[in-house]
């Protein structure tokens, strides 16, 4: 979904926002600890004003928003409107360091303030948790993150006020899920698209017999015989 949004022919995603593929942050979380810092600068590339970074950690999706100009780092979490634990706060600080390092690699200046004596980053980029719509179950976090990427206006992010958007109903979330599945499966970026379409066309779904469709028929898995 991040790839699709980055290719959207709109000023929002071409000029202001870049959605960071989640595998980058996930890989860094797995391979490095929170002290990882490397400030070597490579040649410059285009720096977006805003960076959206979805991340999957411990079976849960949330999203970071880095506002480069305002030097603000927001956490959009559909299960937690505040950091749920000191460990999660440390993870958020580590995530801000990783994203900051990526923009340094691209040629921009670090957003982290430095210790006046050692000149080393002090990890003081303030972490702000935003009051966004909250999921009502344990499995819709990914849908919420994709919807955040589509709809959130970073200019309206404020850690002191709820984000001005109404929560979605269960029906709406199911419609979002079906829409995203179709967009991802049919995208030209999906290397297995043609194979999946061909397989779908060749799949034959047999209609149940009249007896099995009867409302009076009841059976359990114990009635099924294997050959």
PDB file of C-alpha atoms in Angstrom:
ATOM      1  CA  UNK A   1       0.000   0.000   0.000  1.00  0.00           C
ATOM      2  CA  UNK A   2       2.895   2.400   0.691  1.00  0.00           C
ATOM      3  CA  UNK A   3       4.202   1.773  -2.841  1.00  0.00           C
ATOM      4  CA  UNK A   4       0.796   2.478  -4.359  1.00  0.00           C
ATOM      5  CA  UNK A   5       0.330   5.715  -2.413  1.00  0.00           C
ATOM      6  CA  UNK A   6       3.822   6.966  -3.300  1.00  0.00           C
ATOM      7  CA  UNK A   7       2.874   6.582  -6.967  1.00  0.00           C
ATOM      8  CA  UNK A   8      -0.410   8.493  -6.624  1.00  0.00           C
ATOM      9  CA  UNK A   9      -0.566  11.304  -9.256  1.00  0.00           C
ATOM     10  CA  UNK A  10      -1.401  13.958  -6.670  1.00  0.00           C
ATOM     11  CA  UNK A  11       0.522  16.858  -5.179  1.00  0.00           C
ATOM     12  CA  UNK A  12      -0.078  15.404  -1.697  1.00  0.00           C
ATOM     13  CA  UNK A  13       2.118  12.376  -2.310  1.00  0.00           C
ATOM     14  CA  UNK A  14       4.416  13.779  -5.018  1.00  0.00           C
ATOM     15  CA  UNK A  15       5.471  16.933  -3.193  1.00  0.00           C
ATOM     16  CA  UNK A  16       4.725  16.690   0.525  1.00  0.00           C
ATOM     17  CA  UNK A  17       4.382  13.124   1.730  1.00  0.00           C
ATOM     18  CA  UNK A  18       6.476   9.995   1.357  1.00  0.00           C
ATOM     19  CA  UNK A  19       5.211   6.708   2.838  1.00  0.00           C
ATOM     20  CA  UNK A  20       8.115   4.715   4.227  1.00  0.00           C
ATOM     21  CA  UNK A  21       7.874   0.968   3.437  1.00  0.00           C
ATOM     22  CA  UNK A  22       7.371  -0.828   6.780  1.00  0.00           C
ATOM     23  CA  UNK A  23      10.036  -3.473   6.158  1.00  0.00           C
ATOM     24  CA  UNK A  24      12.760  -0.853   6.677  1.00  0.00           C
ATOM     25  CA  UNK A  25      11.769  -0.069  10.252  1.00  0.00           C
ATOM     26  CA  UNK A  26      10.946  -3.689  11.032  1.00  0.00           C
ATOM     27  CA  UNK A  27      14.386  -4.824   9.867  1.00  0.00           C
ATOM     28  CA  UNK A  28      16.109  -2.140  11.935  1.00  0.00           C
ATOM     29  CA  UNK A  29      14.127  -3.071  15.055  1.00  0.00           C
ATOM     30  CA  UNK A  30      15.245  -6.659  14.660  1.00  0.00           C
ATOM     31  CA  UNK A  31      18.920  -6.048  13.890  1.00  0.00           C
ATOM     32  CA  UNK A  32      19.892  -3.087  16.081  1.00  0.00           C
ATOM     33  CA  UNK A  33      19.360  -1.798  19.595  1.00  0.00           C
ATOM     34  CA  UNK A  34      18.158   1.650  20.626  1.00  0.00           C
ATOM     35  CA  UNK A  35      21.709   3.036  20.764  1.00  0.00           C
ATOM     36  CA  UNK A  36      22.194   2.650  16.998  1.00  0.00           C
ATOM     37  CA  UNK A  37      23.412   5.993  15.573  1.00  0.00           C
ATOM     38  CA  UNK A  38      25.329   6.599  12.348  1.00  0.00           C
ATOM     39  CA  UNK A  39      25.565  10.121  10.966  1.00  0.00           C
ATOM     40  CA  UNK A  40      27.593   9.543   7.775  1.00  0.00           C
ATOM     41  CA  UNK A  41      26.059  11.647   4.981  1.00  0.00           C
ATOM     42  CA  UNK A  42      25.647  10.262   1.471  1.00  0.00           C
ATOM     43  CA  UNK A  43      24.931  12.336  -1.615  1.00  0.00           C
ATOM     44  CA  UNK A  44      21.666  14.285  -1.457  1.00  0.00           C
ATOM     45  CA  UNK A  45      18.289  13.169  -2.791  1.00  0.00           C
ATOM     46  CA  UNK A  46      14.806  14.655  -2.673  1.00  0.00           C
ATOM     47  CA  UNK A  47      13.684  15.285   0.904  1.00  0.00           C
ATOM     48  CA  UNK A  48       9.938  15.324   1.539  1.00  0.00           C
ATOM     49  CA  UNK A  49       8.454  17.679   4.105  1.00  0.00           C
ATOM     50  CA  UNK A  50       6.496  14.836   5.670  1.00  0.00           C
ATOM     51  CA  UNK A  51       7.274  11.155   6.094  1.00  0.00           C
ATOM     52  CA  UNK A  52       4.643   8.508   6.835  1.00  0.00           C
ATOM     53  CA  UNK A  53       6.183   5.349   8.303  1.00  0.00           C
ATOM     54  CA  UNK A  54       3.956   2.335   9.051  1.00  0.00           C
ATOM     55  CA  UNK A  55       5.594  -0.254  11.289  1.00  0.00           C
ATOM     56  CA  UNK A  56       4.719  -3.779  12.403  1.00  0.00           C
ATOM     57  CA  UNK A  57       6.065  -4.762  15.821  1.00  0.00           C
ATOM     58  CA  UNK A  58       4.968  -7.584  18.160  1.00  0.00           C
ATOM     59  CA  UNK A  59       1.968  -8.377  15.971  1.00  0.00           C
ATOM     60  CA  UNK A  60       0.624  -4.803  15.940  1.00  0.00           C
ATOM     61  CA  UNK A  61       0.619  -2.067  13.277  1.00  0.00           C
ATOM     62  CA  UNK A  62       0.961   1.640  14.033  1.00  0.00           C
ATOM     63  CA  UNK A  63       2.268   4.638  12.093  1.00  0.00           C
ATOM     64  CA  UNK A  64       4.838   7.384  12.586  1.00  0.00           C
ATOM     65  CA  UNK A  65       4.519  10.813  10.987  1.00  0.00           C
ATOM     66  CA  UNK A  66       7.644  12.962  10.829  1.00  0.00           C
ATOM     67  CA  UNK A  67       7.066  16.648  10.117  1.00  0.00           C
ATOM     68  CA  UNK A  68      10.503  17.735   8.933  1.00  0.00           C
ATOM     69  CA  UNK A  69       9.836  21.477   8.882  1.00  0.00           C
ATOM     70  CA  UNK A  70       8.197  21.641  12.317  1.00  0.00           C
ATOM     71  CA  UNK A  71      10.608  19.037  13.769  1.00  0.00           C
ATOM     72  CA  UNK A  72       7.722  17.008  15.172  1.00  0.00           C
ATOM     73  CA  UNK A  73       7.404  13.240  15.432  1.00  0.00           C
ATOM     74  CA  UNK A  74       3.873  11.872  15.832  1.00  0.00           C
ATOM     75  CA  UNK A  75       2.678   8.374  16.785  1.00  0.00           C
ATOM     76  CA  UNK A  76      -0.680   7.241  15.364  1.00  0.00           C
ATOM     77  CA  UNK A  77      -1.723   4.061  17.163  1.00  0.00           C
ATOM     78  CA  UNK A  78      -5.243   2.663  16.780  1.00  0.00           C
ATOM     79  CA  UNK A  79      -5.021   0.836  20.130  1.00  0.00           C
ATOM     80  CA  UNK A  80      -3.144   3.338  22.324  1.00  0.00           C
ATOM     81  CA  UNK A  81      -3.677   7.080  22.551  1.00  0.00           C
ATOM     82  CA  UNK A  82      -0.696   7.298  24.880  1.00  0.00           C
ATOM     83  CA  UNK A  83       2.417   5.164  25.017  1.00  0.00           C
ATOM     84  CA  UNK A  84       1.289   1.969  26.792  1.00  0.00           C
ATOM     85  CA  UNK A  85       4.620   1.272  28.520  1.00  0.00           C
ATOM     86  CA  UNK A  86       8.170   2.592  29.047  1.00  0.00           C
ATOM     87  CA  UNK A  87       9.398  -0.104  26.640  1.00  0.00           C
ATOM     88  CA  UNK A  88       7.079   1.162  23.915  1.00  0.00           C
ATOM     89  CA  UNK A  89       8.300   4.715  24.543  1.00  0.00           C
ATOM     90  CA  UNK A  90      11.888   3.514  24.019  1.00  0.00           C
ATOM     91  CA  UNK A  91      10.805   1.846  20.777  1.00  0.00           C
ATOM     92  CA  UNK A  92       9.212   5.102  19.585  1.00  0.00           C
ATOM     93  CA  UNK A  93      12.442   6.976  20.353  1.00  0.00           C
ATOM     94  CA  UNK A  94      14.402   4.353  18.458  1.00  0.00           C
ATOM     95  CA  UNK A  95      11.976   4.665  15.538  1.00  0.00           C
ATOM     96  CA  UNK A  96      12.468   8.432  15.460  1.00  0.00           C
ATOM     97  CA  UNK A  97      16.242   7.883  15.357  1.00  0.00           C
ATOM     98  CA  UNK A  98      15.959   5.476  12.427  1.00  0.00           C
ATOM     99  CA  UNK A  99      13.784   7.832  10.379  1.00  0.00           C
ATOM    100  CA  UNK A 100      16.034  10.762  11.258  1.00  0.00           C
ATOM    101  CA  UNK A 101      19.029   8.732  10.084  1.00  0.00           C
ATOM    102  CA  UNK A 102      17.321   7.959   6.776  1.00  0.00           C
ATOM    103  CA  UNK A 103      16.840  11.645   5.987  1.00  0.00           C
ATOM    104  CA  UNK A 104      20.487  12.247   6.929  1.00  0.00           C
ATOM    105  CA  UNK A 105      21.513   9.564   4.442  1.00  0.00           C
ATOM    106  CA  UNK A 106      19.422  11.383   1.842  1.00  0.00           C
ATOM    107  CA  UNK A 107      21.369  14.587   2.449  1.00  0.00           C
ATOM    108  CA  UNK A 108      19.307  16.554   4.992  1.00  0.00           C
ATOM    109  CA  UNK A 109      20.420  17.731   8.408  1.00  0.00           C
ATOM    110  CA  UNK A 110      19.626  15.664  11.474  1.00  0.00           C
ATOM    111  CA  UNK A 111      16.576  16.789  13.439  1.00  0.00           C
ATOM    112  CA  UNK A 112      17.996  15.502  16.718  1.00  0.00           C
ATOM    113  CA  UNK A 113      19.533  18.080  19.034  1.00  0.00           C
ATOM    114  CA  UNK A 114      23.139  17.501  20.119  1.00  0.00           C
ATOM    115  CA  UNK A 115      24.931  17.530  23.426  1.00  0.00           C
ATOM    116  CA  UNK A 116      26.922  20.779  23.673  1.00  0.00           C
ATOM    117  CA  UNK A 117      30.026  18.939  24.935  1.00  0.00           C
ATOM    118  CA  UNK A 118      30.126  15.660  23.013  1.00  0.00           C
ATOM    119  CA  UNK A 119      28.294  16.914  19.897  1.00  0.00           C
ATOM    120  CA  UNK A 120      26.463  13.576  19.866  1.00  0.00           C
ATOM    121  CA  UNK A 121      22.693  13.297  19.252  1.00  0.00           C
ATOM    122  CA  UNK A 122      20.759  13.441  22.518  1.00  0.00           C
ATOM    123  CA  UNK A 123      17.654  11.603  21.214  1.00  0.00           C
ATOM    124  CA  UNK A 124      15.514  14.572  22.246  1.00  0.00           C
ATOM    125  CA  UNK A 125      13.104  14.629  19.311  1.00  0.00           C
ATOM    126  CA  UNK A 126       9.824  14.918  21.185  1.00  0.00           C
ATOM    127  CA  UNK A 127       7.431  11.988  20.722  1.00  0.00           C
ATOM    128  CA  UNK A 128       3.785  13.025  20.416  1.00  0.00           C
ATOM    129  CA  UNK A 129       0.962  10.455  20.588  1.00  0.00           C
ATOM    130  CA  UNK A 130      -2.119  11.610  18.687  1.00  0.00           C
ATOM    131  CA  UNK A 131      -5.759  10.857  19.579  1.00  0.00           C
ATOM    132  CA  UNK A 132      -6.889   9.095  16.408  1.00  0.00           C
ATOM    133  CA  UNK A 133      -9.864   6.766  15.808  1.00  0.00           C
ATOM    134  CA  UNK A 134      -9.514   3.616  17.920  1.00  0.00           C
ATOM    135  CA  UNK A 135     -10.115   0.067  16.688  1.00  0.00           C
ATOM    136  CA  UNK A 136     -12.780  -1.969  18.465  1.00  0.00           C
ATOM    137  CA  UNK A 137     -11.144  -5.378  17.998  1.00  0.00           C
ATOM    138  CA  UNK A 138      -7.709  -7.011  17.901  1.00  0.00           C
ATOM    139  CA  UNK A 139      -7.231  -7.378  14.141  1.00  0.00           C
ATOM    140  CA  UNK A 140      -8.060  -4.127  12.317  1.00  0.00           C
ATOM    141  CA  UNK A 141      -4.833  -2.235  13.124  1.00  0.00           C
ATOM    142  CA  UNK A 142      -3.459  -2.685   9.589  1.00  0.00           C
ATOM    143  CA  UNK A 143      -6.637  -1.290   8.028  1.00  0.00           C
ATOM    144  CA  UNK A 144      -6.496   1.716  10.345  1.00  0.00           C
ATOM    145  CA  UNK A 145      -2.874   2.425   9.423  1.00  0.00           C
ATOM    146  CA  UNK A 146      -3.633   2.314   5.690  1.00  0.00           C
ATOM    147  CA  UNK A 147      -6.599   4.626   6.233  1.00  0.00           C
ATOM    148  CA  UNK A 148      -4.412   7.000   8.275  1.00  0.00           C
ATOM    149  CA  UNK A 149      -1.975   7.170   5.344  1.00  0.00           C
ATOM    150  CA  UNK A 150      -4.790   8.068   2.960  1.00  0.00           C
ATOM    151  CA  UNK A 151      -6.713  10.600   5.042  1.00  0.00           C
ATOM    152  CA  UNK A 152      -4.547  12.134   7.767  1.00  0.00           C
ATOM    153  CA  UNK A 153      -3.631  15.792   7.266  1.00  0.00           C
ATOM    154  CA  UNK A 154      -0.358  16.311   9.189  1.00  0.00           C
ATOM    155  CA  UNK A 155      -1.131  20.003   9.608  1.00  0.00           C
ATOM    156  CA  UNK A 156      -4.054  19.036  11.856  1.00  0.00           C
ATOM    157  CA  UNK A 157      -2.040  16.712  14.090  1.00  0.00           C
ATOM    158  CA  UNK A 158      -2.023  17.962  17.660  1.00  0.00           C
ATOM    159  CA  UNK A 159      -1.113  15.882  20.709  1.00  0.00           C
ATOM    160  CA  UNK A 160      -3.496  17.949  22.862  1.00  0.00           C
ATOM    161  CA  UNK A 161      -6.617  17.606  20.694  1.00  0.00           C
ATOM    162  CA  UNK A 162      -8.379  14.599  19.145  1.00  0.00           C
ATOM    163  CA  UNK A 163      -7.865  14.350  15.410  1.00  0.00           C
ATOM    164  CA  UNK A 164     -11.048  15.679  13.691  1.00  0.00           C
ATOM    165  CA  UNK A 165     -12.281  12.468  12.100  1.00  0.00           C
ATOM    166  CA  UNK A 166     -15.197  10.192  12.997  1.00  0.00           C
ATOM    167  CA  UNK A 167     -14.396   6.557  13.756  1.00  0.00           C
ATOM    168  CA  UNK A 168     -15.395   4.006  11.135  1.00  0.00           C
ATOM    169  CA  UNK A 169     -18.095   1.377  11.513  1.00  0.00           C
ATOM    170  CA  UNK A 170     -17.471  -2.358  11.189  1.00  0.00           C
ATOM    171  CA  UNK A 171     -19.197  -2.304   7.794  1.00  0.00           C
ATOM    172  CA  UNK A 172     -17.001   0.552   6.567  1.00  0.00           C
ATOM    173  CA  UNK A 173     -13.836  -1.230   7.722  1.00  0.00           C
ATOM    174  CA  UNK A 174     -14.873  -4.347   5.807  1.00  0.00           C
ATOM    175  CA  UNK A 175     -15.427  -2.214   2.684  1.00  0.00           C
ATOM    176  CA  UNK A 176     -11.963  -0.664   3.149  1.00  0.00           C
ATOM    177  CA  UNK A 177     -10.458  -4.148   3.461  1.00  0.00           C
ATOM    178  CA  UNK A 178     -12.074  -5.308   0.222  1.00  0.00           C
ATOM    179  CA  UNK A 179     -10.959  -2.140  -1.567  1.00  0.00           C
ATOM    180  CA  UNK A 180      -7.342  -2.523  -0.430  1.00  0.00           C
ATOM    181  CA  UNK A 181      -7.242  -6.210  -1.360  1.00  0.00           C
ATOM    182  CA  UNK A 182      -8.433  -5.374  -4.882  1.00  0.00           C
ATOM    183  CA  UNK A 183      -5.968  -2.496  -5.303  1.00  0.00           C
ATOM    184  CA  UNK A 184      -3.004  -4.529  -4.068  1.00  0.00           C
ATOM    185  CA  UNK A 185      -3.845  -7.683  -6.032  1.00  0.00           C
ATOM    186  CA  UNK A 186      -4.502  -5.808  -9.282  1.00  0.00           C
ATOM    187  CA  UNK A 187      -1.562  -3.410  -9.010  1.00  0.00           C
ATOM    188  CA  UNK A 188       1.122  -3.650 -11.671  1.00  0.00           C
ATOM    189  CA  UNK A 189       3.602  -3.837  -8.767  1.00  0.00           C
ATOM    190  CA  UNK A 190       2.168  -7.209  -7.815  1.00  0.00           C
ATOM    191  CA  UNK A 191       4.463  -9.676  -9.588  1.00  0.00           C
ATOM    192  CA  UNK A 192       1.947 -12.475  -9.079  1.00  0.00           C
ATOM    193  CA  UNK A 193      -1.031 -10.511 -10.416  1.00  0.00           C
ATOM    194  CA  UNK A 194      -1.392 -12.276 -13.776  1.00  0.00           C
ATOM    195  CA  UNK A 195      -0.881 -15.679 -12.185  1.00  0.00           C
ATOM    196  CA  UNK A 196      -3.527 -14.967  -9.542  1.00  0.00           C
ATOM    197  CA  UNK A 197      -6.059 -13.733 -12.122  1.00  0.00           C
ATOM    198  CA  UNK A 198      -5.476 -16.818 -14.259  1.00  0.00           C
ATOM    199  CA  UNK A 199      -5.904 -19.138 -11.278  1.00  0.00           C
ATOM    200  CA  UNK A 200      -9.108 -17.354 -10.240  1.00  0.00           C
ATOM    201  CA  UNK A 201     -10.589 -17.801 -13.705  1.00  0.00           C
ATOM    202  CA  UNK A 202      -9.755 -21.511 -13.683  1.00  0.00           C
ATOM    203  CA  UNK A 203     -11.194 -22.114 -10.217  1.00  0.00           C
ATOM    204  CA  UNK A 204     -14.541 -23.883 -10.259  1.00  0.00           C
ATOM    205  CA  UNK A 205     -16.745 -23.494  -7.176  1.00  0.00           C
ATOM    206  CA  UNK A 206     -19.254 -26.309  -7.019  1.00  0.00           C
ATOM    207  CA  UNK A 207     -22.756 -25.446  -5.873  1.00  0.00           C
ATOM    208  CA  UNK A 208     -23.881 -27.408  -2.770  1.00  0.00           C
ATOM    209  CA  UNK A 209     -26.513 -30.070  -3.350  1.00  0.00           C
ATOM    210  CA  UNK A 210     -30.170 -29.362  -2.645  1.00  0.00           C
ATOM    211  CA  UNK A 211     -29.976 -31.553   0.461  1.00  0.00           C
ATOM    212  CA  UNK A 212     -27.102 -29.582   1.978  1.00  0.00           C
ATOM    213  CA  UNK A 213     -28.850 -26.293   1.250  1.00  0.00           C
ATOM    214  CA  UNK A 214     -31.905 -27.364   3.209  1.00  0.00           C
ATOM    215  CA  UNK A 215     -32.337 -25.475   6.529  1.00  0.00           C
ATOM    216  CA  UNK A 216     -33.310 -28.776   8.159  1.00  0.00           C
ATOM    217  CA  UNK A 217     -29.949 -30.408   7.527  1.00  0.00           C
ATOM    218  CA  UNK A 218     -27.531 -30.232  10.465  1.00  0.00           C
ATOM    219  CA  UNK A 219     -24.131 -31.887  10.642  1.00  0.00           C
ATOM    220  CA  UNK A 220     -20.811 -31.412  12.404  1.00  0.00           C
ATOM    221  CA  UNK A 221     -17.198 -31.994  11.420  1.00  0.00           C
ATOM    222  CA  UNK A 222     -17.482 -35.453  12.966  1.00  0.00           C
ATOM    223  CA  UNK A 223     -19.862 -36.399  10.158  1.00  0.00           C
ATOM    224  CA  UNK A 224     -17.219 -35.756   7.508  1.00  0.00           C
ATOM    225  CA  UNK A 225     -15.273 -38.779   6.261  1.00  0.00           C
ATOM    226  CA  UNK A 226     -11.758 -38.601   4.883  1.00  0.00           C
ATOM    227  CA  UNK A 227     -10.501 -40.861   2.130  1.00  0.00           C
TER     228      UNK A 227
END
